[in-house]
Coordinates of C-alpha atoms in Angstrom, one line a residue:
M337 CA -28.8 0.6 -28.9
R338 CA -31.9 -2.0 -28.5
L339 CA -33.5 -2.7 -24.9
Y340 CA -36.4 -4.9 -24.3
N341 CA -39.3 -2.6 -23.5
T342 CA -41.7 -5.1 -21.1
L343 CA -44.4 -2.8 -22.3
A344 CA -43.9 -3.6 -26.0
R345 CA -42.8 -7.4 -25.6
K346 CA -39.9 -7.0 -27.8
K347 CA -37.0 -5.2 -28.5
Q348 CA -37.1 -1.6 -29.7
E349 CA -34.4 0.7 -30.4
F350 CA -33.8 3.0 -27.4
I351 CA -34.4 6.6 -28.6
P352 CA -34.4 9.3 -25.7
A353 CA -37.4 11.5 -25.3
N354 CA -34.8 14.7 -25.1
G355 CA -32.0 14.4 -27.3
N356 CA -29.1 13.4 -25.2
A357 CA -30.7 14.1 -22.0
V358 CA -31.8 10.2 -20.5
N359 CA -33.8 10.2 -17.2
M360 CA -34.0 6.7 -15.5
Y361 CA -36.1 6.0 -12.7
V362 CA -35.3 2.4 -10.8
C363 CA -37.3 1.2 -7.8
G364 CA -35.3 0.6 -4.7
I365 CA -35.1 -1.0 -1.6
T366 CA -37.8 -1.4 1.0
A367 CA -35.3 -0.2 4.1
Y368 CA -36.1 -3.0 6.5
D369 CA -33.6 -5.9 6.6
L370 CA -29.9 -6.6 4.9
C371 CA -29.9 -6.8 1.1
H372 CA -30.2 -10.1 -0.3
I373 CA -29.0 -11.7 -3.6
G374 CA -31.8 -10.6 -5.1
H375 CA -31.6 -7.3 -4.7
A376 CA -27.4 -7.3 -5.6
R377 CA -28.5 -8.4 -9.1
S378 CA -31.2 -5.9 -10.0
S379 CA -28.3 -3.1 -8.4
V380 CA -25.5 -4.4 -10.5
V381 CA -28.1 -4.7 -13.8
F382 CA -29.0 -1.1 -13.5
D383 CA -25.9 0.1 -12.7
V384 CA -24.2 -1.4 -15.7
L385 CA -27.0 0.4 -17.8
F386 CA -26.0 3.4 -15.7
R387 CA -22.3 2.8 -16.8
Y388 CA -23.2 1.8 -20.1
L389 CA -25.6 5.0 -21.2
R390 CA -22.6 7.5 -19.8
H391 CA -20.0 5.6 -22.0
K392 CA -22.3 6.0 -24.9
G393 CA -22.3 9.8 -24.0
Y394 CA -25.9 10.3 -22.6
D395 CA -26.5 12.8 -19.8
V396 CA -28.1 10.7 -17.9
T397 CA -30.2 11.1 -14.5
F398 CA -30.7 8.1 -12.5
I399 CA -33.5 8.2 -9.7
R400 CA -33.6 5.3 -7.5
N401 CA -35.6 5.6 -4.8
F402 CA -35.4 4.5 -0.8
T403 CA -39.3 3.6 0.4
D404 CA -38.5 4.5 4.2
I405 CA -42.1 4.0 5.4
D406 CA -44.3 0.8 5.0
D407 CA -45.6 -2.0 6.7
K408 CA -42.5 -4.0 7.2
I409 CA -40.4 -1.1 8.2
I410 CA -43.5 -0.7 11.1
K411 CA -43.3 -4.5 11.7
R412 CA -39.9 -4.5 12.2
A413 CA -39.8 -1.2 14.4
N414 CA -42.5 -3.3 16.7
E415 CA -40.3 -6.0 17.1
T416 CA -37.1 -4.5 17.9
G417 CA -38.4 -1.3 19.9
A418 CA -37.0 1.1 17.7
E419 CA -38.7 3.9 15.8
A420 CA -39.5 3.3 11.9
G421 CA -37.4 5.9 11.1
E422 CA -34.4 4.9 12.9
V423 CA -35.5 1.2 11.4
A424 CA -35.2 2.7 8.0
E425 CA -32.1 4.5 8.7
R426 CA -30.1 1.7 9.7
F427 CA -31.2 -0.4 6.7
I428 CA -30.4 2.5 4.2
G429 CA -26.9 2.2 5.4
E430 CA -26.6 -1.1 5.4
F431 CA -27.8 -1.0 1.9
Y432 CA -25.0 1.5 1.0
V433 CA -22.1 -0.7 2.7
D434 CA -23.1 -3.7 0.7
M435 CA -23.6 -1.7 -2.6
D436 CA -20.3 0.0 -2.1
R437 CA -18.4 -3.1 -1.8
L438 CA -20.0 -4.7 -5.4
G439 CA -18.9 -1.5 -6.8
V440 CA -22.2 0.0 -7.4
Q441 CA -22.3 3.7 -8.0
R442 CA -24.7 6.2 -6.7
A443 CA -27.9 7.3 -8.3
S444 CA -28.0 10.8 -9.5
V445 CA -30.8 11.5 -6.9
E446 CA -32.0 9.2 -4.0
P447 CA -35.3 10.7 -2.9
R448 CA -37.2 9.1 0.5
C449 CA -40.5 8.5 0.6
T450 CA -41.3 10.4 3.8
E451 CA -39.2 13.7 2.1
H452 CA -42.0 13.8 -0.6
I453 CA -45.3 13.4 1.6
P454 CA -47.0 16.8 0.1
E455 CA -46.1 15.6 -3.6
M456 CA -48.1 12.6 -2.9
I457 CA -51.1 14.7 -1.3
A458 CA -51.2 16.8 -4.2
M459 CA -51.4 14.1 -7.3
T460 CA -54.3 11.9 -4.7
E461 CA -56.0 15.4 -4.5
Q462 CA -55.9 15.8 -8.4
L463 CA -56.8 12.1 -9.2
I464 CA -60.2 12.5 -6.5
S465 CA -60.8 15.8 -8.9
Q466 CA -60.5 14.0 -11.5
G467 CA -63.0 10.9 -10.4
N468 CA -59.9 8.4 -10.8
A469 CA -59.9 7.9 -6.8
Y470 CA -62.3 8.5 -4.1
A471 CA -62.1 8.7 -0.1
T472 CA -63.4 6.4 2.2
P473 CA -65.5 7.6 5.4
S474 CA -62.1 5.9 7.7
G475 CA -59.7 8.1 5.7
D476 CA -58.2 5.8 3.2
V477 CA -58.0 6.7 -0.3
Y478 CA -58.2 4.3 -3.4
F479 CA -57.8 4.4 -7.0
R480 CA -60.4 3.2 -9.2
V481 CA -59.2 0.7 -11.7
R482 CA -61.8 1.0 -14.0
S483 CA -61.5 4.5 -14.6
F484 CA -58.2 3.7 -16.3
A485 CA -59.1 2.0 -19.7
A486 CA -55.5 1.0 -20.1
Y487 CA -55.1 -0.8 -17.0
G488 CA -53.2 -4.3 -17.2
R489 CA -51.2 -3.1 -20.5
L490 CA -47.9 -3.9 -18.9
S491 CA -48.6 -7.0 -17.5
G492 CA -50.9 -8.2 -19.8
R493 CA -53.5 -9.0 -17.7
N494 CA -57.1 -7.9 -18.6
I495 CA -59.9 -6.5 -15.9
D496 CA -61.9 -9.7 -16.4
E497 CA -59.1 -12.0 -15.1
L498 CA -58.0 -9.9 -12.3
E499 CA -61.4 -9.6 -11.0
S500 CA -62.1 -13.3 -11.0
G501 CA -59.7 -13.9 -8.0
A502 CA -60.2 -10.5 -6.6
R503 CA -61.8 -10.1 -2.8
I504 CA -62.6 -7.3 -0.7
D505 CA -61.5 -7.7 2.9
P506 CA -64.1 -7.2 5.6
S507 CA -62.1 -4.4 7.0
E508 CA -61.9 -2.4 4.0
E509 CA -64.1 0.1 2.5
K510 CA -63.1 -0.4 -1.5
Q511 CA -66.0 0.2 -4.0
D512 CA -64.6 -2.3 -6.6
P513 CA -62.2 -5.3 -5.4
L514 CA -59.6 -4.1 -7.7
D515 CA -59.1 -0.6 -6.3
F516 CA -55.8 -0.4 -4.6
A517 CA -54.9 2.2 -2.0
L518 CA -53.4 5.6 -2.5
W519 CA -53.2 6.6 1.3
K520 CA -53.9 5.0 4.1
A521 CA -55.6 6.2 7.7
A522 CA -53.5 6.2 10.6
K523 CA -53.6 3.0 12.8
P524 CA -52.8 3.3 16.2
G525 CA -49.1 3.9 17.0
E526 CA -48.1 4.1 13.5
P527 CA -46.2 7.0 11.9
S528 CA -48.8 9.4 10.2
W529 CA -48.6 12.5 8.0
D530 CA -51.7 15.3 8.3
S531 CA -53.9 15.1 5.1
P532 CA -57.0 16.1 3.7
W533 CA -58.8 12.7 4.7
G534 CA -57.1 13.0 8.1
P535 CA -53.9 11.5 9.7
G536 CA -52.1 8.7 7.1
R537 CA -49.4 7.7 5.2
P538 CA -49.1 7.1 1.2
G539 CA -49.6 3.6 -0.3
W540 CA -46.7 1.9 -1.7
H541 CA -47.2 2.4 -5.3
L542 CA -48.0 6.2 -5.2
E543 CA -44.6 7.1 -3.6
C544 CA -42.7 6.1 -7.1
S545 CA -44.9 8.0 -9.3
A546 CA -44.8 11.0 -7.1
M547 CA -40.6 11.3 -6.6
S548 CA -40.2 10.2 -10.3
E549 CA -42.4 13.2 -12.1
K550 CA -40.7 15.6 -9.1
Y551 CA -37.3 14.7 -10.9
A552 CA -37.5 14.1 -14.1
P553 CA -40.2 15.4 -16.8
L554 CA -42.7 12.7 -18.3
P555 CA -42.3 10.5 -19.8
L556 CA -39.9 8.8 -18.3
D557 CA -37.2 7.1 -20.9
I558 CA -36.6 4.4 -18.8
H559 CA -38.4 2.9 -15.7
G560 CA -36.9 -0.2 -14.5
G561 CA -37.0 -3.0 -11.2
G562 CA -36.8 -7.1 -10.8
Q563 CA -39.8 -8.8 -13.3
D564 CA -41.6 -9.3 -9.9
L565 CA -42.2 -5.7 -9.6
S566 CA -44.4 -5.2 -12.8
F567 CA -47.4 -6.9 -11.5
P568 CA -49.0 -4.8 -9.6
H569 CA -46.6 -2.5 -8.5
H570 CA -45.3 -0.6 -12.0
E571 CA -49.0 -1.3 -13.4
N572 CA -50.4 0.8 -10.7
E573 CA -47.8 3.3 -11.2
I574 CA -48.8 3.5 -14.7
A575 CA -52.7 4.3 -14.1
Q576 CA -51.8 6.5 -11.5
S577 CA -49.4 8.7 -13.3
E578 CA -51.1 8.9 -16.2
A579 CA -54.6 9.2 -15.2
A580 CA -53.3 12.1 -12.9
T581 CA -51.0 14.0 -16.0
G582 CA -52.4 12.8 -19.1
K583 CA -48.9 12.0 -20.2
P584 CA -47.1 8.8 -21.1
F585 CA -45.6 7.3 -17.8
A586 CA -42.6 5.8 -19.3
N587 CA -41.4 4.9 -22.8
Y588 CA -39.3 2.0 -22.0
W589 CA -39.9 -0.7 -19.0
V590 CA -36.8 -2.8 -18.1
H591 CA -37.0 -5.7 -15.9
N592 CA -34.4 -8.1 -14.6
G593 CA -35.3 -11.6 -13.9
F594 CA -35.7 -13.6 -10.8
V595 CA -32.5 -15.2 -8.8
Q596 CA -33.3 -18.8 -7.9
I597 CA -31.3 -20.9 -5.7
N598 CA -30.2 -24.4 -6.7
S599 CA -33.0 -24.4 -9.0
E600 CA -35.6 -23.2 -6.2
K601 CA -37.2 -20.1 -5.2
M602 CA -35.2 -18.0 -2.5
S603 CA -37.2 -18.3 1.1
K604 CA -36.4 -17.9 4.1
S605 CA -39.0 -20.8 4.9
L606 CA -36.8 -23.0 2.6
G607 CA -33.6 -22.4 4.5
N608 CA -32.1 -21.3 1.4
F609 CA -32.1 -17.1 1.8
F610 CA -28.7 -15.5 1.4
T611 CA -28.2 -12.2 2.0
I612 CA -25.0 -10.4 0.5
R613 CA -23.2 -10.5 3.7
D614 CA -23.7 -14.1 4.1
I615 CA -22.0 -14.5 0.4
L616 CA -19.2 -11.5 1.2
E617 CA -18.3 -14.0 4.2
K618 CA -16.6 -16.0 1.5
F619 CA -16.0 -14.8 -1.6
L620 CA -14.4 -11.5 -2.7
P621 CA -16.9 -8.7 -3.5
E622 CA -16.2 -8.7 -7.8
S623 CA -16.8 -12.6 -7.6
L624 CA -19.9 -11.8 -7.1
R625 CA -20.8 -8.8 -9.1
Y626 CA -18.9 -11.1 -11.8
F627 CA -21.2 -13.6 -10.9
L628 CA -24.2 -11.4 -11.8
L629 CA -23.0 -10.4 -14.8
T630 CA -22.6 -14.5 -16.3
M631 CA -26.3 -14.4 -17.5
H632 CA -28.4 -12.0 -19.5
Y633 CA -30.2 -10.0 -17.4
R634 CA -34.1 -11.0 -17.9
S635 CA -33.1 -14.8 -17.8
P636 CA -33.6 -16.2 -14.3
L637 CA -30.0 -16.6 -12.7
D638 CA -29.5 -20.0 -10.6
F639 CA -27.1 -19.2 -7.4
S640 CA -25.2 -21.5 -5.9
F641 CA -22.0 -21.7 -4.2
D642 CA -20.4 -24.1 -6.8
A643 CA -21.8 -21.9 -9.8
L644 CA -20.0 -19.1 -7.6
E645 CA -16.8 -21.2 -7.5
E646 CA -17.0 -21.2 -11.3
A647 CA -17.4 -17.9 -12.4
E648 CA -14.4 -17.4 -10.0
K649 CA -12.3 -19.0 -12.2
G650 CA -13.6 -17.1 -15.4
L651 CA -12.5 -14.1 -13.1
R652 CA -8.9 -15.5 -11.9
R653 CA -8.5 -16.1 -16.1
V654 CA -9.3 -12.4 -16.9
Y655 CA -6.5 -10.9 -14.1
A656 CA -3.7 -13.7 -14.9
A657 CA -4.0 -12.2 -18.5
L658 CA -3.5 -9.2 -17.5
A659 CA -1.0 -9.4 -15.2
Q660 CA 0.9 -11.5 -18.2
A661 CA 0.5 -8.6 -20.2
D662 CA 1.6 -6.0 -17.4
A663 CA 4.6 -8.2 -16.8
E664 CA 5.7 -7.9 -20.8
L665 CA 4.8 -4.0 -20.6
A666 CA 7.2 -3.8 -17.8
K667 CA 9.9 -4.8 -20.5
T668 CA 12.6 -1.9 -21.5
S669 CA 13.6 -2.8 -24.4
W670 CA 11.6 -4.4 -27.5
K671 CA 12.7 -5.6 -31.0
K672 CA 12.2 -4.4 -34.2
S673 CA 11.0 -8.1 -35.4
P674 CA 7.8 -8.2 -37.4
F675 CA 4.3 -8.4 -35.6
P676 CA 1.4 -10.1 -37.5
A677 CA -0.9 -7.1 -38.8
E678 CA -3.9 -9.7 -38.4
L679 CA -3.3 -10.1 -34.6
D680 CA -4.4 -6.6 -34.5
E681 CA -7.2 -6.5 -36.4
E682 CA -8.4 -9.8 -34.7
L683 CA -8.7 -7.6 -31.3
A684 CA -10.1 -5.0 -33.2
A685 CA -12.7 -6.9 -34.5
I686 CA -13.4 -8.1 -30.4
E687 CA -13.6 -5.0 -29.3
G688 CA -16.5 -4.3 -32.2
H689 CA -18.0 -7.7 -31.1
W690 CA -18.3 -6.3 -27.4
D691 CA -19.9 -3.1 -28.8
E692 CA -22.3 -5.3 -30.5
A693 CA -23.3 -7.7 -27.7
M694 CA -23.7 -4.5 -25.3
E695 CA -26.0 -2.7 -28.0
D696 CA -28.1 -6.0 -28.5
D697 CA -30.1 -5.6 -24.9
M698 CA -27.2 -5.1 -22.6
N699 CA -26.2 -9.0 -23.5
T700 CA -23.2 -8.8 -20.5
A701 CA -23.0 -12.8 -21.1
G702 CA -22.2 -12.0 -24.6
A703 CA -19.7 -9.2 -23.6
L704 CA -18.0 -11.6 -21.5
G705 CA -17.6 -14.5 -24.1
H706 CA -15.6 -11.5 -26.1
I707 CA -13.3 -10.5 -23.4
F708 CA -12.7 -14.2 -23.2
S709 CA -11.6 -13.9 -26.8
A710 CA -9.5 -11.2 -25.6
V711 CA -7.8 -13.1 -23.2
R712 CA -6.9 -16.2 -25.6
L713 CA -5.6 -13.3 -27.7
I714 CA -3.5 -11.8 -25.1
G715 CA -1.9 -15.5 -24.3
R716 CA -1.4 -16.2 -27.7
V717 CA 0.9 -12.8 -28.4
A718 CA 2.4 -13.9 -24.8
E719 CA 3.6 -17.4 -26.0
D720 CA 5.4 -16.4 -28.9
K721 CA 8.8 -14.8 -27.6
N722 CA 9.3 -13.2 -31.1
W723 CA 5.9 -11.3 -30.8
R724 CA 6.2 -10.3 -27.7
K725 CA 9.7 -8.8 -27.6
S726 CA 8.6 -6.6 -30.7
E727 CA 7.2 -3.1 -30.8
G728 CA 4.7 -4.2 -32.3
G729 CA 3.6 -6.6 -29.5
R730 CA 4.0 -3.9 -26.8
E731 CA 1.9 -1.7 -28.9
F732 CA -0.6 -4.6 -29.0
F733 CA -0.4 -5.2 -25.3
L734 CA -1.0 -1.4 -24.7
R735 CA -4.4 -1.5 -26.8
A736 CA -5.4 -5.0 -25.0
K737 CA -5.0 -3.0 -21.7
A738 CA -7.1 0.1 -23.0
A739 CA -9.7 -1.9 -24.2
M740 CA -9.9 -4.0 -20.7
V741 CA -9.9 -0.1 -19.3
R742 CA -13.0 0.6 -21.1
W743 CA -15.0 -2.5 -20.5
S744 CA -14.1 -2.4 -16.8
A745 CA -15.6 0.6 -16.9
V746 CA -19.0 -0.2 -18.3
L747 CA -19.0 -3.9 -16.6
G748 CA -17.7 -2.6 -13.0
V749 CA -15.4 -5.7 -13.1
F750 CA -11.4 -6.2 -13.9
G751 CA -10.5 -3.2 -12.9
H752 CA -8.0 -3.6 -10.0
D753 CA -4.3 -4.1 -10.3
P754 CA -3.9 -7.3 -11.4
A755 CA -1.3 -8.7 -9.3
E756 CA -3.0 -7.4 -5.9
F757 CA -6.5 -8.9 -6.8
L758 CA -4.8 -12.4 -7.7
A759 CA -3.0 -12.7 -4.3
Q760 CA -6.5 -11.3 -3.0
L761 CA -8.6 -14.2 -5.1
R762 CA -6.0 -16.6 -3.6
D763 CA -6.2 -15.9 -0.2
S764 CA -9.9 -15.5 -0.1
R765 CA -9.8 -19.5 -2.1
A766 CA -7.5 -20.6 0.6
A767 CA -9.7 -19.4 3.5
R768 CA -12.7 -21.1 1.9
A769 CA -10.3 -24.2 1.6
G770 CA -9.1 -24.2 5.3
I771 CA -5.3 -23.2 4.1
D772 CA -3.1 -20.8 6.1
P773 CA -1.0 -18.7 4.2
A774 CA 1.5 -18.1 6.9
R775 CA 1.8 -21.7 7.2
V776 CA 2.5 -21.9 3.4
Q777 CA 5.1 -19.4 3.4
T778 CA 7.0 -20.7 6.0
L779 CA 7.0 -24.1 3.9
L780 CA 7.9 -22.2 0.8
D781 CA 10.6 -20.3 2.8
A782 CA 11.9 -23.8 4.0
R783 CA 11.7 -25.0 0.6
Q784 CA 13.4 -22.5 -0.6
Q785 CA 16.5 -22.9 1.9
A786 CA 16.5 -26.5 1.2
R787 CA 17.1 -25.8 -2.6
K788 CA 19.9 -23.4 -1.7
D789 CA 21.4 -26.1 0.8
K790 CA 21.1 -28.3 -2.3
D791 CA 18.8 -30.5 0.3
F792 CA 16.8 -32.0 -2.8
A793 CA 14.9 -34.5 -0.7
R794 CA 13.9 -32.1 1.9
S795 CA 12.9 -29.6 -0.8
D796 CA 10.8 -32.6 -2.5
A797 CA 9.2 -33.6 0.7
I798 CA 7.9 -29.9 1.1
R799 CA 6.7 -29.7 -1.8
D800 CA 4.7 -32.9 -1.6
E801 CA 3.4 -31.6 1.8
L802 CA 2.1 -28.6 0.3
A803 CA 0.3 -30.7 -2.8
A804 CA -1.3 -32.3 0.2
M805 CA -2.7 -29.3 1.5
R806 CA -4.0 -28.4 -1.8
V807 CA -1.5 -25.8 -2.9
E808 CA 0.2 -25.6 -5.9
V809 CA 3.7 -24.2 -6.0
K810 CA 5.0 -22.5 -9.2
D811 CA 9.1 -21.4 -9.6
T812 CA 9.7 -18.3 -11.5
P813 CA 12.8 -16.0 -11.6
Q814 CA 11.5 -14.1 -9.2
G815 CA 10.7 -17.0 -6.8
A816 CA 8.3 -19.5 -6.2
T817 CA 4.6 -18.2 -5.9
W818 CA 1.8 -20.5 -5.0
D819 CA -2.0 -20.8 -5.6
V820 CA -4.8 -23.2 -4.8
A821 CA -5.2 -25.9 -6.5
G822 CA -8.3 -26.6 -8.7

């Protein structure tokens, strides 16, 4: 497997530091608000990487933290009259609600900042003792950026570039404008913890360094997060961790790309900010998860509701093929007629190509493309009455379903009962189109009665009425079914 390593600026073969054991740390949310689509993308990307590494047989320890004390949390608490801890607890709970709906699995370890204050104080003391950090008279502690010669290695920035735009706020006691906070002295009314420098709380960057080191031996195999975290957050993590331990912090740095809304940066001020809840009011969770996988994780992802509807059509195609395979496998008798060996070979080749796509920097977009090759192949077999009725056809459908189970376990899509999911998808689309499923069923029943009474004029009129409602009717041996047109 090859992963793009931000530190090396190229794809590299993934070789864990400790044989079959893989340690992966991903920066989690700051728990002060509902999660938006950017959180959804990052969570799904690293969920798939977690699933795929385990699929390959690795013993994975996946660490994803919660920042449960921060300026934003304190601000939200002051606005609502709640305690900071209550705010964090509420939005951690909301995070789980959203991620459970999206099929994002729980991490192996999910540490919270406030539960690891002693580890953060110990790391800060170590850095001060080595001369990499200093305490100010007011009780703040800063990391000396110039004491770490490799600073800027991850983001590709150099000290001179950073210095040109750096300033010291008059309220700060920094020795250098580039230095960043490890510990912040308490302000009136804010949560605080005792420390050798007085009451205060940890800086954001320090949290991840202390928590990752506690739960995994350094170097970490993989450290991940959104592209926006590479600087300064991840750069600062490297500096403080490597200065404190003398060890490399992480071997592979994996960053997912930004989410844009209609080609613009998502922003509350622009009015194009969507939470996961906003989207799931109109679309099924699996539709959103599938959409997030349709673009390579490092590429920008342009979100729009039109794009989500297009992705939904692809999801429907896959489930329709699975329903088709299920219908064939429900048969009880099979013929001994010939079945072309090249069709089995083609399916095996598709499985190989899927593996190659995932091995190549977790290319889920390419992997989905190969799944659609399998969908087309299922359709070809189902359309040929001799192939689909043969014993070889039965074995083909079983192999195709088994492949889909394997793919589903990694991607986290296509795992529902096809008939049930297609009905849910139809109802979701009907709701967006303003179609009442109960009214449709009443009309279908009336049409069925008209056909039974041989009142074909009435039957045709009802069909026309349904078509005007954007309802497509399909007559099958089991009765009429319907879907939303388009």
